[in-house]
XYZ file of C-alpha atoms in Angstrom:
774
model
C 4.556 80.945 40.580
C 5.875 78.519 43.170
C 8.671 76.313 41.855
C 9.000 72.732 43.080
C 12.260 71.997 44.914
C 15.197 70.968 42.707
C 15.542 67.607 44.464
C 12.222 66.699 42.862
C 13.962 66.725 39.464
C 16.780 64.401 40.551
C 17.675 60.951 39.249
C 17.131 58.129 41.753
C 18.980 54.801 41.865
C 16.772 51.774 42.617
C 17.172 48.067 43.357
C 14.293 46.243 41.659
C 13.861 42.442 41.690
C 14.851 41.733 38.079
C 14.376 38.515 36.121
C 12.615 36.754 38.944
C 15.794 37.041 41.004
C 17.805 34.664 38.802
C 21.349 35.423 37.708
C 21.246 34.747 34.002
C 24.155 33.311 32.040
C 24.504 34.337 28.411
C 23.385 37.978 28.237
C 22.666 37.912 24.520
C 20.233 35.003 24.631
C 18.610 35.491 28.009
C 15.140 36.987 27.762
C 13.433 39.253 30.232
C 16.256 39.365 32.774
C 16.137 43.185 32.946
C 12.511 43.409 34.058
C 10.418 42.179 36.936
C 8.512 39.013 36.109
C 4.738 39.367 35.826
C 2.625 36.218 36.140
C -0.325 35.622 33.799
C -2.902 32.888 33.384
C -3.116 32.104 29.661
C -6.100 30.426 27.984
C -5.820 29.486 24.301
C -9.257 28.675 22.831
C -8.479 26.769 19.611
C -11.661 25.228 18.179
C -14.821 23.220 18.869
C -16.542 20.289 17.125
C -19.892 18.519 17.023
C -21.774 21.469 18.525
C -25.577 20.956 18.694
C -27.959 23.027 16.524
C -29.911 25.399 18.735
C -32.042 27.631 16.530
C -35.025 26.827 14.264
C -32.830 25.929 11.255
C -30.923 23.357 13.311
C -27.629 25.262 13.026
C -25.692 27.414 15.525
C -23.677 30.677 15.593
C -21.086 29.711 18.211
C -18.635 31.796 20.245
C -16.583 31.034 23.381
C -16.607 33.033 26.598
C -13.671 32.856 29.039
C -14.644 33.983 32.536
C -12.534 34.441 35.655
C -14.176 36.324 38.512
C -15.422 39.644 37.171
C -13.261 39.466 34.015
C -14.870 38.064 30.895
C -13.361 37.759 27.411
C -15.214 36.535 24.316
C -14.065 35.178 20.950
C -15.622 36.269 17.651
C -18.731 34.285 16.589
C -19.234 32.242 13.395
C -22.465 32.149 11.396
C -24.054 28.683 11.106
C -20.985 26.591 11.900
C -20.859 23.582 14.210
C -17.035 23.193 13.898
C -15.715 26.763 14.528
C -11.973 27.602 14.725
C -11.137 30.645 16.862
C -7.483 30.217 17.914
C -7.571 33.182 20.319
C -5.495 33.678 23.492
C -6.725 35.311 26.713
C -4.357 36.552 29.427
C -5.433 37.241 33.032
C -3.001 39.138 35.245
C -2.207 37.078 38.377
C -2.261 40.291 40.479
C -5.937 40.673 39.677
C -7.162 37.055 39.932
C -10.446 37.140 41.837
C -11.515 33.493 41.678
C -10.095 29.985 42.044
C -12.082 28.521 39.108
C -11.740 29.321 35.400
C -14.887 28.858 33.322
C -14.839 28.500 29.503
C -18.364 28.489 28.052
C -19.553 27.921 24.474
C -22.669 29.921 23.553
C -24.906 30.332 20.530
C -25.378 33.965 19.484
C -29.040 34.882 19.318
C -31.061 38.082 18.865
C -32.883 37.816 22.187
C -30.695 35.786 24.561
C -27.558 33.809 23.762
C -28.121 30.049 24.330
C -25.807 28.112 26.643
C -24.264 25.082 24.825
C -21.772 23.760 27.360
C -18.755 24.659 29.486
C -15.379 23.442 30.765
C -14.173 24.261 34.315
C -10.544 24.435 35.528
C -9.205 24.631 39.080
C -6.417 27.257 39.085
C -4.346 25.206 41.556
C -4.043 22.462 38.902
C -2.877 24.740 36.049
C 0.679 23.873 34.836
C 3.488 26.446 34.557
C 5.347 27.144 31.337
C 8.764 28.836 31.204
C 10.166 29.852 27.795
C 12.155 28.634 25.905
C 9.988 25.545 26.553
C 7.768 24.790 23.566
C 4.156 25.987 23.800
C 1.716 23.776 25.691
C -0.206 21.424 23.368
C -3.986 22.072 23.408
C -6.308 19.167 24.279
C -9.927 18.204 23.583
C -12.320 18.647 26.531
C -15.875 17.304 26.610
C -18.434 20.087 27.219
C -20.602 19.836 30.360
C -23.990 21.349 31.125
C -24.643 23.505 34.203
C -25.253 20.479 36.434
C -21.972 18.795 35.455
C -23.418 16.197 33.059
C -21.925 15.609 29.611
C -23.265 17.878 26.892
C -22.961 17.475 23.126
C -19.743 18.831 21.579
C -16.058 19.168 22.422
C -13.725 22.136 22.910
C -9.961 22.255 22.230
C -8.088 24.330 24.850
C -4.717 24.964 26.445
C -4.446 26.583 29.893
C -1.151 27.492 31.545
C 0.572 29.934 33.896
C 3.361 31.987 32.301
C 5.079 35.379 32.312
C 5.228 38.336 29.939
C 8.091 36.505 28.167
C 5.530 34.103 26.684
C 5.130 34.207 22.880
C 1.363 34.504 23.323
C 1.661 37.704 25.379
C 1.756 40.433 22.670
C -1.337 39.246 20.770
C -3.415 38.084 23.747
C -6.659 39.660 24.939
C -5.747 41.165 28.340
C -7.960 41.338 31.391
C -6.195 44.667 32.125
C -7.816 46.049 28.966
C -11.270 44.609 29.482
C -12.770 48.123 29.373
C -11.447 48.840 25.860
C -13.973 48.380 23.103
C -13.589 47.797 19.379
C -10.824 46.251 17.285
C -9.235 49.702 16.705
C -9.003 50.362 20.422
C -7.430 46.957 21.124
C -4.957 47.313 18.240
C -3.978 50.750 19.568
C -2.934 49.396 22.946
C -0.798 46.388 21.939
C 2.999 46.482 22.047
C 4.604 46.760 18.616
C 7.972 47.145 16.877
C 8.256 49.625 13.983
C 11.072 50.214 11.502
C 11.953 53.597 10.023
C 11.845 53.594 6.208
C 15.218 53.312 4.463
C 16.139 56.863 3.438
C 18.379 57.946 0.545
C 19.703 61.313 -0.574
C 18.745 61.850 -4.226
C 21.135 64.114 -6.144
C 19.799 65.673 -9.350
C 22.524 67.426 -11.345
C 20.703 69.524 -13.969
C 23.219 70.173 -16.756
C 21.460 71.635 -19.831
C 18.385 71.549 -22.050
C 18.079 71.551 -25.847
C 15.587 72.801 -28.421
C 13.112 74.454 -26.068
C 10.095 76.017 -27.771
C 8.828 79.106 -25.916
C 5.490 80.425 -27.191
C 6.818 83.988 -27.499
C 9.767 83.842 -29.941
C 10.392 87.625 -29.801
C 11.946 87.680 -26.294
C 14.877 85.977 -24.612
C 13.546 83.080 -22.482
C 14.261 83.129 -18.725
C 14.376 79.384 -18.091
C 14.637 77.410 -14.842
C 14.034 73.775 -13.892
C 11.581 72.769 -11.159
C 11.736 69.276 -9.598
C 9.027 67.817 -7.348
C 9.329 64.646 -5.243
C 6.402 64.005 -2.908
C 5.962 67.205 -0.915
C 9.488 68.465 -1.728
C 9.863 71.064 -4.485
C 13.170 72.636 -5.551
C 14.125 74.869 -8.457
C 17.351 75.896 -10.128
C 18.357 79.510 -10.693
C 17.354 81.120 -14.003
C 19.858 80.112 -16.679
C 22.370 82.808 -17.626
C 22.318 81.637 -21.280
C 19.153 83.365 -22.509
C 18.435 81.100 -25.481
C 16.586 77.888 -26.373
C 19.597 75.753 -25.264
C 20.058 76.923 -21.650
C 22.777 75.600 -19.258
C 22.681 75.314 -15.453
C 25.044 72.636 -14.068
C 23.340 72.863 -10.685
C 22.701 70.232 -7.976
C 19.306 69.709 -6.344
C 19.151 67.393 -3.288
C 16.095 65.459 -2.109
C 15.293 62.783 0.486
C 13.730 59.639 -0.981
C 12.362 56.675 0.991
C 12.116 53.030 -0.044
C 9.901 51.652 -1.488
C 9.985 54.392 -4.147
C 6.258 54.815 -4.688
C 6.126 58.007 -6.724
C 8.322 59.304 -9.552
C 10.155 62.609 -9.545
C 8.309 65.140 -11.743
C 10.622 67.524 -13.575
C 9.410 70.585 -15.447
C 11.320 73.170 -17.495
C 9.632 76.552 -17.096
C 10.005 79.998 -18.620
C 9.346 83.068 -16.457
C 7.310 85.159 -18.894
C 6.560 87.969 -16.411
C 7.066 88.065 -12.624
C 4.703 85.543 -10.928
C 3.789 83.958 -14.267
C 5.587 80.915 -15.650
C 5.026 78.939 -18.838
C 5.787 75.193 -18.759
C 8.003 74.316 -21.727
C 8.118 70.577 -21.030
C 7.817 67.886 -18.383
C 9.184 64.447 -17.645
C 8.556 61.862 -14.920
C 11.557 59.870 -13.630
C 10.826 56.663 -11.650
C 13.448 56.261 -8.899
C 13.585 52.437 -9.083
C 15.856 52.665 -12.151
C 18.110 55.493 -10.941
C 21.828 54.645 -10.450
C 23.034 54.125 -6.861
C 26.560 54.993 -5.827
C 28.619 54.393 -2.697
C 31.389 56.960 -3.297
C 31.901 60.130 -5.285
C 32.715 58.587 -8.664
C 30.571 60.361 -11.273
C 27.631 58.397 -12.658
C 26.693 58.508 -16.337
C 24.578 61.452 -17.452
C 21.469 60.889 -19.575
C 19.223 62.812 -21.939
C 15.517 62.749 -21.043
C 12.744 63.696 -23.473
C 10.550 66.580 -22.381
C 6.861 66.085 -23.172
C 4.581 69.060 -23.552
C 0.991 68.527 -22.526
C -1.878 70.433 -24.048
C -5.336 70.148 -22.537
C -8.061 69.187 -25.002
C -11.584 69.026 -23.497
C -10.168 68.418 -20.017
C -7.915 65.522 -21.106
C -4.110 65.655 -21.249
C -2.743 64.856 -24.703
C 0.885 64.830 -25.824
C 2.142 66.998 -28.658
C 3.848 64.505 -30.952
C 6.003 67.021 -32.848
C 7.687 68.227 -29.649
C 11.351 67.137 -29.363
C 12.949 69.097 -26.480
C 15.407 67.248 -24.268
C 17.078 67.801 -20.907
C 20.536 66.540 -19.911
C 20.880 65.364 -16.291
C 22.966 63.229 -13.980
C 20.740 61.581 -11.343
C 21.873 59.244 -8.574
C 20.856 57.898 -5.184
C 23.674 58.577 -2.712
C 24.407 55.487 -0.603
C 27.571 56.841 1.043
C 25.859 59.485 3.205
C 23.962 59.042 6.447
C 20.523 60.600 6.030
C 20.065 62.698 9.165
C 16.531 62.438 10.535
C 17.400 63.266 14.155
C 19.141 66.221 15.742
C 22.898 65.631 15.367
C 23.299 66.104 19.142
C 21.004 63.160 19.928
C 21.631 60.867 16.962
C 21.028 57.147 17.503
C 22.334 56.044 14.116
C 25.312 57.313 12.120
C 25.596 54.586 9.479
C 25.500 55.279 5.721
C 22.422 54.331 3.699
C 24.101 51.530 1.717
C 24.337 48.293 3.714
C 27.568 47.347 1.897
C 29.343 50.119 3.846
C 28.129 49.024 7.289
C 30.735 47.820 9.750
C 30.025 44.944 12.129
C 28.259 45.721 15.380
C 30.294 46.419 18.529
C 27.731 45.336 21.100
C 24.139 45.039 22.234
C 21.902 47.516 24.056
C 19.165 46.065 26.245
C 16.402 48.179 27.718
C 13.912 47.068 30.347
C 10.916 49.416 30.630
C 9.800 48.564 34.165
C 7.151 50.999 35.356
C 6.235 54.611 36.004
C 4.886 56.271 39.113
C 3.363 59.581 40.091
C 2.080 60.249 36.556
C -0.009 63.395 36.136
C -3.682 63.001 35.185
C -3.786 63.711 31.430
C -7.518 63.703 30.642
C -10.957 63.318 32.196
C -13.150 60.325 31.420
C -16.626 59.856 32.904
C -16.018 62.846 35.179
C -12.726 61.617 36.690
C -9.065 62.237 35.879
C -7.213 59.379 34.216
C -4.073 58.446 32.270
C -3.619 55.613 29.741
C 0.177 55.527 29.446
C 2.491 53.830 26.963
C 6.210 54.198 26.149
C 8.024 54.568 22.853
C 11.774 53.936 22.568
C 13.873 54.741 19.505
C 17.380 53.633 18.690
C 18.702 53.307 15.139
C 15.973 52.353 12.686
C 14.007 50.346 15.267
C 11.178 51.967 17.217
C 9.388 50.015 19.950
C 6.086 50.769 21.587
C 4.946 49.131 24.817
C 1.367 48.152 25.457
C -0.942 50.806 26.900
C -1.808 50.375 30.585
C -5.383 51.525 31.080
C -6.397 54.044 33.727
C -3.313 53.964 35.951
C -0.954 56.598 37.397
C 1.497 53.795 38.319
C 1.587 51.606 35.169
C 3.763 48.466 35.154
C 4.990 47.463 31.690
C 7.969 45.177 32.435
C 8.816 44.830 28.744
C 12.348 44.247 27.461
C 13.853 45.197 24.099
C 17.224 44.715 22.404
C 19.141 46.700 19.780
C 22.422 46.122 17.961
C 24.950 48.904 18.617
C 27.297 50.108 15.870
C 28.670 53.227 17.577
C 28.912 53.994 21.321
C 28.575 57.777 20.750
C 24.838 57.454 20.118
C 21.719 58.208 22.154
C 18.603 56.168 22.911
C 15.410 58.169 23.446
C 12.489 56.902 25.546
C 9.228 58.874 25.497
C 6.079 58.385 27.601
C 2.666 59.278 26.154
C -0.999 59.250 27.058
C -3.088 57.197 24.603
C -6.090 59.203 23.343
C -7.249 56.617 20.786
C -8.888 53.923 22.897
C -12.659 53.250 23.036
C -12.910 53.695 19.286
C -10.792 56.849 19.605
C -11.460 60.036 17.724
C -12.420 59.202 14.148
C -11.638 62.705 12.846
C -7.994 62.311 13.864
C -8.055 65.606 15.772
C -7.213 63.944 19.114
C -3.482 63.757 19.766
C -1.547 61.506 22.116
C -0.254 63.818 24.862
C 3.419 63.813 25.782
C 4.189 62.939 29.394
C 7.961 63.347 29.045
C 11.103 61.783 27.632
C 14.513 60.489 28.663
C 17.739 60.411 26.656
C 20.665 58.120 27.503
C 24.031 58.420 25.730
C 25.578 54.972 25.442
C 29.159 56.218 25.765
C 28.355 57.417 29.318
C 27.468 53.848 30.404
C 29.948 51.317 31.740
C 29.772 48.050 29.790
C 28.055 44.987 31.311
C 26.618 46.990 34.194
C 22.849 47.017 34.747
C 21.679 50.578 35.454
C 18.372 50.715 37.306
C 17.293 54.303 37.789
C 14.099 56.231 38.144
C 14.193 59.171 35.704
C 12.120 62.341 36.146
C 9.735 63.007 33.252
C 10.073 66.727 32.610
C 8.005 68.693 30.114
C 8.179 72.394 29.353
C 4.719 73.986 29.320
C 3.797 77.616 28.592
C 3.491 77.983 32.386
C 6.981 76.594 33.068
C 8.733 73.278 33.560
C 6.600 70.563 35.121
C 7.443 67.118 36.456
C 4.873 64.704 35.026
C 6.034 61.673 37.023
C 8.982 59.273 36.975
C 9.849 56.367 34.695
C 11.774 53.370 35.978
C 14.237 51.870 33.468
C 16.851 49.113 33.477
C 19.625 49.571 30.895
C 22.559 47.355 29.986
C 25.158 48.018 27.280
C 27.075 44.832 26.470
C 30.238 45.137 24.401
C 31.234 42.173 22.215
C 34.798 43.416 21.621
C 36.438 46.104 23.719
C 39.150 46.533 21.074
C 36.580 47.230 18.334
C 34.848 49.782 20.539
C 38.097 51.573 21.410
C 38.943 51.627 17.688
C 35.602 53.396 17.012
C 36.872 56.427 18.951
C 39.536 57.005 16.273
C 37.014 56.901 13.412
C 35.147 59.911 11.966
C 31.662 60.284 13.433
C 29.834 60.423 10.082
C 30.484 58.348 6.932
C 33.385 59.335 4.679
C 31.218 61.076 2.042
C 30.190 63.796 4.540
C 33.834 64.929 4.645
C 34.953 64.170 1.069
C 31.996 65.934 -0.547
C 30.212 67.820 2.259
C 26.696 69.207 2.088
C 26.111 72.815 3.164
C 24.552 73.592 6.556
C 21.383 74.990 4.944
C 21.119 71.873 2.736
C 21.459 69.595 5.771
C 18.790 71.585 7.658
C 16.232 71.402 4.855
C 17.035 67.722 4.152
C 16.676 66.840 7.839
C 13.275 68.559 7.873
C 12.208 66.492 4.833
C 13.544 63.268 6.388
C 11.597 63.790 9.642
C 8.420 64.517 7.635
C 8.849 61.290 5.618
C 9.548 59.169 8.739
C 6.558 60.587 10.652
C 4.273 60.143 7.613
C 5.352 56.518 7.027
C 5.070 55.498 10.697
C 1.651 57.147 11.004
C 0.510 54.918 8.103
C 1.518 51.713 9.961
C -1.159 49.619 11.667
C -1.617 50.561 14.450
C -0.145 53.993 13.645
C 2.793 55.506 15.493
C 1.362 58.986 15.382
C 2.928 62.117 13.925
C 3.031 64.011 17.239
C 4.821 61.038 18.879
C 7.454 60.739 16.133
C 8.087 64.499 16.004
C 8.590 64.713 19.776
C 11.043 61.783 19.647
C 12.973 63.328 16.738
C 13.119 66.848 18.305
C 11.580 68.446 15.249
C 11.234 71.949 16.733
C 14.685 72.123 18.370
C 16.073 74.596 15.794
C 13.419 77.264 16.501
C 14.416 80.475 18.300
C 14.016 80.415 22.050
C 15.191 83.030 24.528
C 15.513 80.342 27.208
C 17.689 78.101 25.008
C 19.865 81.048 23.958
C 20.468 81.949 27.616
C 21.243 78.307 28.433
C 23.806 78.123 25.609
C 25.386 81.410 26.751
C 25.772 80.050 30.291
C 27.252 76.844 28.846
C 29.899 78.879 27.003
C 30.614 80.845 30.186
C 30.916 77.530 32.062
C 33.547 76.347 29.578
C 35.488 79.612 29.809
C 35.178 79.769 33.600
C 37.910 77.134 34.031
C 40.273 79.185 31.822
C 39.341 82.321 33.764
C 40.004 80.443 37.033
C 43.490 79.466 35.793
C 44.099 83.099 34.775
C 43.056 84.363 38.233
C 45.251 81.764 39.936
C 48.257 82.834 37.818
C 47.510 86.491 38.573
C 47.612 85.668 42.301
C 50.967 83.883 41.766
C 52.354 86.954 39.964
C 51.077 89.277 42.698
C 52.636 87.129 45.477
C 49.309 86.570 47.267
C 50.738 83.290 48.610
C 54.544 83.698 48.702
C 55.268 79.972 49.328
C 53.346 78.931 46.173
C 55.014 81.665 44.126
C 58.487 80.540 45.296
C 57.634 76.917 44.339
C 56.459 78.138 40.904
C 59.815 79.999 40.558
C 61.696 76.769 41.304
C 59.574 74.752 38.840
C 60.027 77.475 36.220
C 63.814 77.482 36.764
C 64.014 73.667 36.333
C 61.938 73.753 33.134
C 64.063 76.530 31.605
C 67.369 74.842 32.485
C 66.083 71.453 31.269
C 63.622 72.353 28.453
C 63.319 68.702 27.438
C 61.223 68.227 30.634
C 58.524 70.739 29.573
C 56.283 68.403 27.533
C 56.712 65.342 29.840
C 55.789 67.572 32.815
C 52.627 68.879 31.081
C 51.441 65.370 30.171
C 52.307 63.980 33.617
C 50.333 66.824 35.181
C 47.302 66.026 32.947
C 47.632 62.332 33.859
C 47.626 63.168 37.589
C 44.577 65.450 37.204
C 42.727 62.660 35.309
C 43.547 60.067 37.990
C 42.568 62.528 40.733
C 39.150 63.179 39.121
C 38.484 59.419 38.777
C 37.307 59.428 42.399
C 34.458 61.805 41.474
C 33.458 60.137 38.214
C 29.678 60.239 37.551
C 27.919 57.118 38.842
C 24.601 57.783 37.092
C 23.650 58.147 33.422
C 22.968 61.800 32.493
C 19.346 63.010 32.567
C 17.317 66.126 31.788
C 18.708 69.029 33.825
C 16.244 71.853 34.450
C 18.882 74.248 35.773
C 21.204 73.702 32.790
C 18.241 74.226 30.420
C 17.272 77.476 32.252
C 13.802 75.935 32.530
C 13.376 76.310 36.303
C 13.386 80.130 36.250
C 12.256 81.009 32.707
C 10.070 84.131 32.439
C 6.414 83.378 31.457
C 6.636 85.721 28.460
C 9.786 83.974 27.196
C 7.973 80.627 27.432
C 4.951 82.059 25.624
C 7.313 83.194 22.858
C 8.869 79.707 22.676
C 5.445 78.067 22.294
C 4.250 80.613 19.729
C 3.523 79.320 16.221
C 5.708 80.144 13.216
C 4.790 82.632 11.755
C 3.578 84.287 14.944
C -0.073 84.310 16.066
C 0.332 86.879 18.855
C -1.054 90.479 18.788
C 1.048 93.285 17.290
C 2.028 95.020 20.542
C 3.426 91.770 22.035
C 5.338 91.001 18.823
C 6.722 94.573 18.851
C 7.896 94.195 22.455
C 9.541 90.832 21.648
C 11.178 92.239 18.544
C 12.644 95.133 20.556
C 13.911 92.701 23.204
C 15.466 90.541 20.507
C 17.153 93.622 19.009
C 18.649 94.612 22.364
C 20.060 91.091 22.941
C 21.279 90.813 19.349
C 22.930 94.237 19.828
C 24.929 92.921 22.782
C 25.964 89.807 20.844
C 26.913 92.040 17.897
C 29.143 94.143 20.171
C 30.977 91.083 21.531
C 31.517 89.669 18.015
C 32.720 93.118 16.873
C 35.229 93.292 19.765
C 36.648 89.881 18.850
C 36.982 90.991 15.211
C 38.738 94.200 16.324
C 41.419 92.266 18.242
C 42.057 90.051 15.208
C 42.341 93.060 12.877
C 44.803 94.750 15.248
C 47.013 91.664 15.029
C 46.866 91.838 11.227
C 47.671 95.579 11.199
C 51.025 94.963 12.955
C 52.540 94.197 9.539
C 49.997 95.687 7.116
C 51.384 99.310 7.305
C 47.859 100.630 7.831
C 49.484 102.694 10.596
C 52.976 103.334 9.049
C 54.559 104.469 12.350
C 53.248 101.483 14.338
C 54.327 99.016 11.635
C 57.771 100.707 11.427
C 58.184 100.425 15.219
C 57.123 96.765 15.168
C 59.423 95.880 12.234
C 62.392 97.583 13.958
C 61.498 95.781 17.220
C 61.436 92.438 15.311
C 64.902 93.109 13.840
C 66.363 94.030 17.270
C 64.656 91.027 18.885
C 66.057 88.706 16.187
C 69.617 89.970 16.779
C 69.292 89.798 20.596
C 67.766 86.304 20.517
C 70.493 85.151 18.126
C 73.263 86.415 20.409
C 71.695 85.525 23.778
C 71.096 81.889 24.776
C 67.381 81.072 24.777
C 67.452 79.937 28.407
C 68.639 83.375 29.556
C 65.850 85.094 27.563
C 63.222 82.705 28.963
C 64.514 83.189 32.528
C 64.498 87.000 32.266
C 61.006 87.021 30.685
C 59.640 84.607 33.319
C 61.144 86.468 36.266
C 59.794 89.725 34.794
C 56.246 88.280 34.605
C 56.522 86.845 38.154
C 58.075 90.044 39.617
C 56.946 91.282 43.029
C 54.074 93.848 43.209
C 56.642 96.380 44.544
C 58.115 96.507 41.004
C 54.741 96.782 39.236
C 52.931 99.837 37.888
C 49.182 100.334 37.993
C 49.237 101.489 34.377
C 48.934 99.032 31.440
C 52.222 97.596 30.155
C 53.999 99.014 27.094
C 53.145 96.079 24.742
C 49.454 96.235 25.775
C 49.311 100.003 25.253
C 50.980 99.620 21.859
C 48.511 96.866 20.839
C 45.448 98.915 21.903
C 46.623 101.823 19.761
C 46.746 99.763 16.582
C 44.048 100.550 14.002
C 41.198 98.148 13.205
C 38.657 98.318 10.392
C 35.982 99.762 12.667
C 36.718 103.192 11.123
C 35.423 101.914 7.772
C 32.137 100.600 9.196
C 28.977 102.491 8.268
């Protein structure tokens, strides 16, 4: 398969005409200075009065029609009302104005043909301009005219003005750009919106003990465990070791809970009668609204909860009154942790759940979503390829969604959003999607919004107060390989309110204190993160209009932990890249020792001599050298924010079968022979990794065996050597020893042997625990 050239995947710097060309003053209060201004003609149709009765009953069903060239927007109609109130706004893009006259007509809805009641005409050259933060234009009464320009009965209240996308009326207006979209659902689905993630808590359930359980079979020892269910999360304790009717566990179960707490936690104590068959000994429901909340690790009070046993009588649940079992638990909502719902590598929020623990913000992040170009056609409509694109940006708890631009491969959004920043070491994610829910959408919910690509920007890589205007490639990995789906044009500015506060952040732990004082295990964090992402995607998909599950999951990198040959290779090459600098230093030193460049070696001898004679210069020299390297590299500092790198991700030359494996479902849906081949390939790679890990372990064990007397002769030699070395080093000045050792290492090749040195040979002969391996 032909690969596109790598330059195609590059980041491009641009110079757009932002904020109408004005240099704005206060960055925190200025609006829309990071985007290009778009001009709109706004028409607010407020209400009408004294409309004439047109039908047989002498009443009317009025609606207003706003017409400009070929574009026509209509208000809703009212049944039998001569004084209707619509209060609807219409926005006509100035780029697409096709006429010099605006016509607002009032009509009476009828079965056969809607009756004309009167109209108001406006010359576009006379329309006033409005620039926020000016107050909105006051609407006025206009007398309706008939088609010949004579006065008709009735009046219409209107306001007409020219404005930009910064106008308050913009988000809720009917847009001429979306004239083709039908239905309220379709229109709601294409408006810009701001969403908030639900507030997430970790719920810790410490199950201590139960009392007076009543198993049905008294002749056997009960095997009791506790099962807790919260929403779609179910966890269970181990089976209690005390095989009696008063079992003990003292075990923690961790859940993710989201405010508002809609459903209680259901707890059941169960007895495993035989494998795969459990008997419920009692249940209780615990509403989370009344559970204690804590900010640190001070223990909360434990409580006894009554266990109720339900028996089913004629299909109805009835409680057994005589039942008196109880369970002892300590339950609390943890406010001191940060609930991870994103991959830790791309986290946009690291604050704890409890607001009392939040520190003040260190700055403001502003994002201008300008436009996209070269977008790929995502679907076919009426026999032609089309794309209805919108963007979603997520930072912290705030998600924003731009309006959908209909049927365009070069959409222009020019929308600006702002976030408070609490930590510079965070990432904002911007995703571009194709809207599949216009024109009434797919009622079954099977249609999914397709991903066009995403961009991540780490705030700590941005200089403060600088406006970055770049065009980012939108790259998506498909089963056929990596594909560029177009480019998105963004303007980003990170403004810091206090440089001192931000510098101080670098000395603080990344996560809240509780993660270090009382850490959660890696497996716990993985399962809790999975639950958190499920809760966030479920809540946002229930908003109106919904931010759909597939959109949220792509933004939160839900599948990033799955096995992928490509990702494993990429990580291996990253490790090799880190070690390559150490290897380069090693090679350079080897060349010094072998006198490849005699002048350099002589200079190293002189430096070495100075450092040995004046050892107090060693540390200052090292730090001065690091300072000089840092200053030297400043000339080549990165000028652009980082972006998706296909070569680093090993996406530009991934094998088709490896990609097919990455896109496979879990568990697999591929035929047996393919799975067998992949399993064998995985075994061969895992075998190589196993060998490397084994070699590292062997070297460590050899070091340990120097003094462990596993090899008595080797340990005896080493102990005697240590005694001799101690005496010699005590008698000889350290500088002499260091000089002799250094000159020995830097000796000329004429005095070198091809064979390994004595210490190396001795070390390689030491025993490791490989002999004991099966």
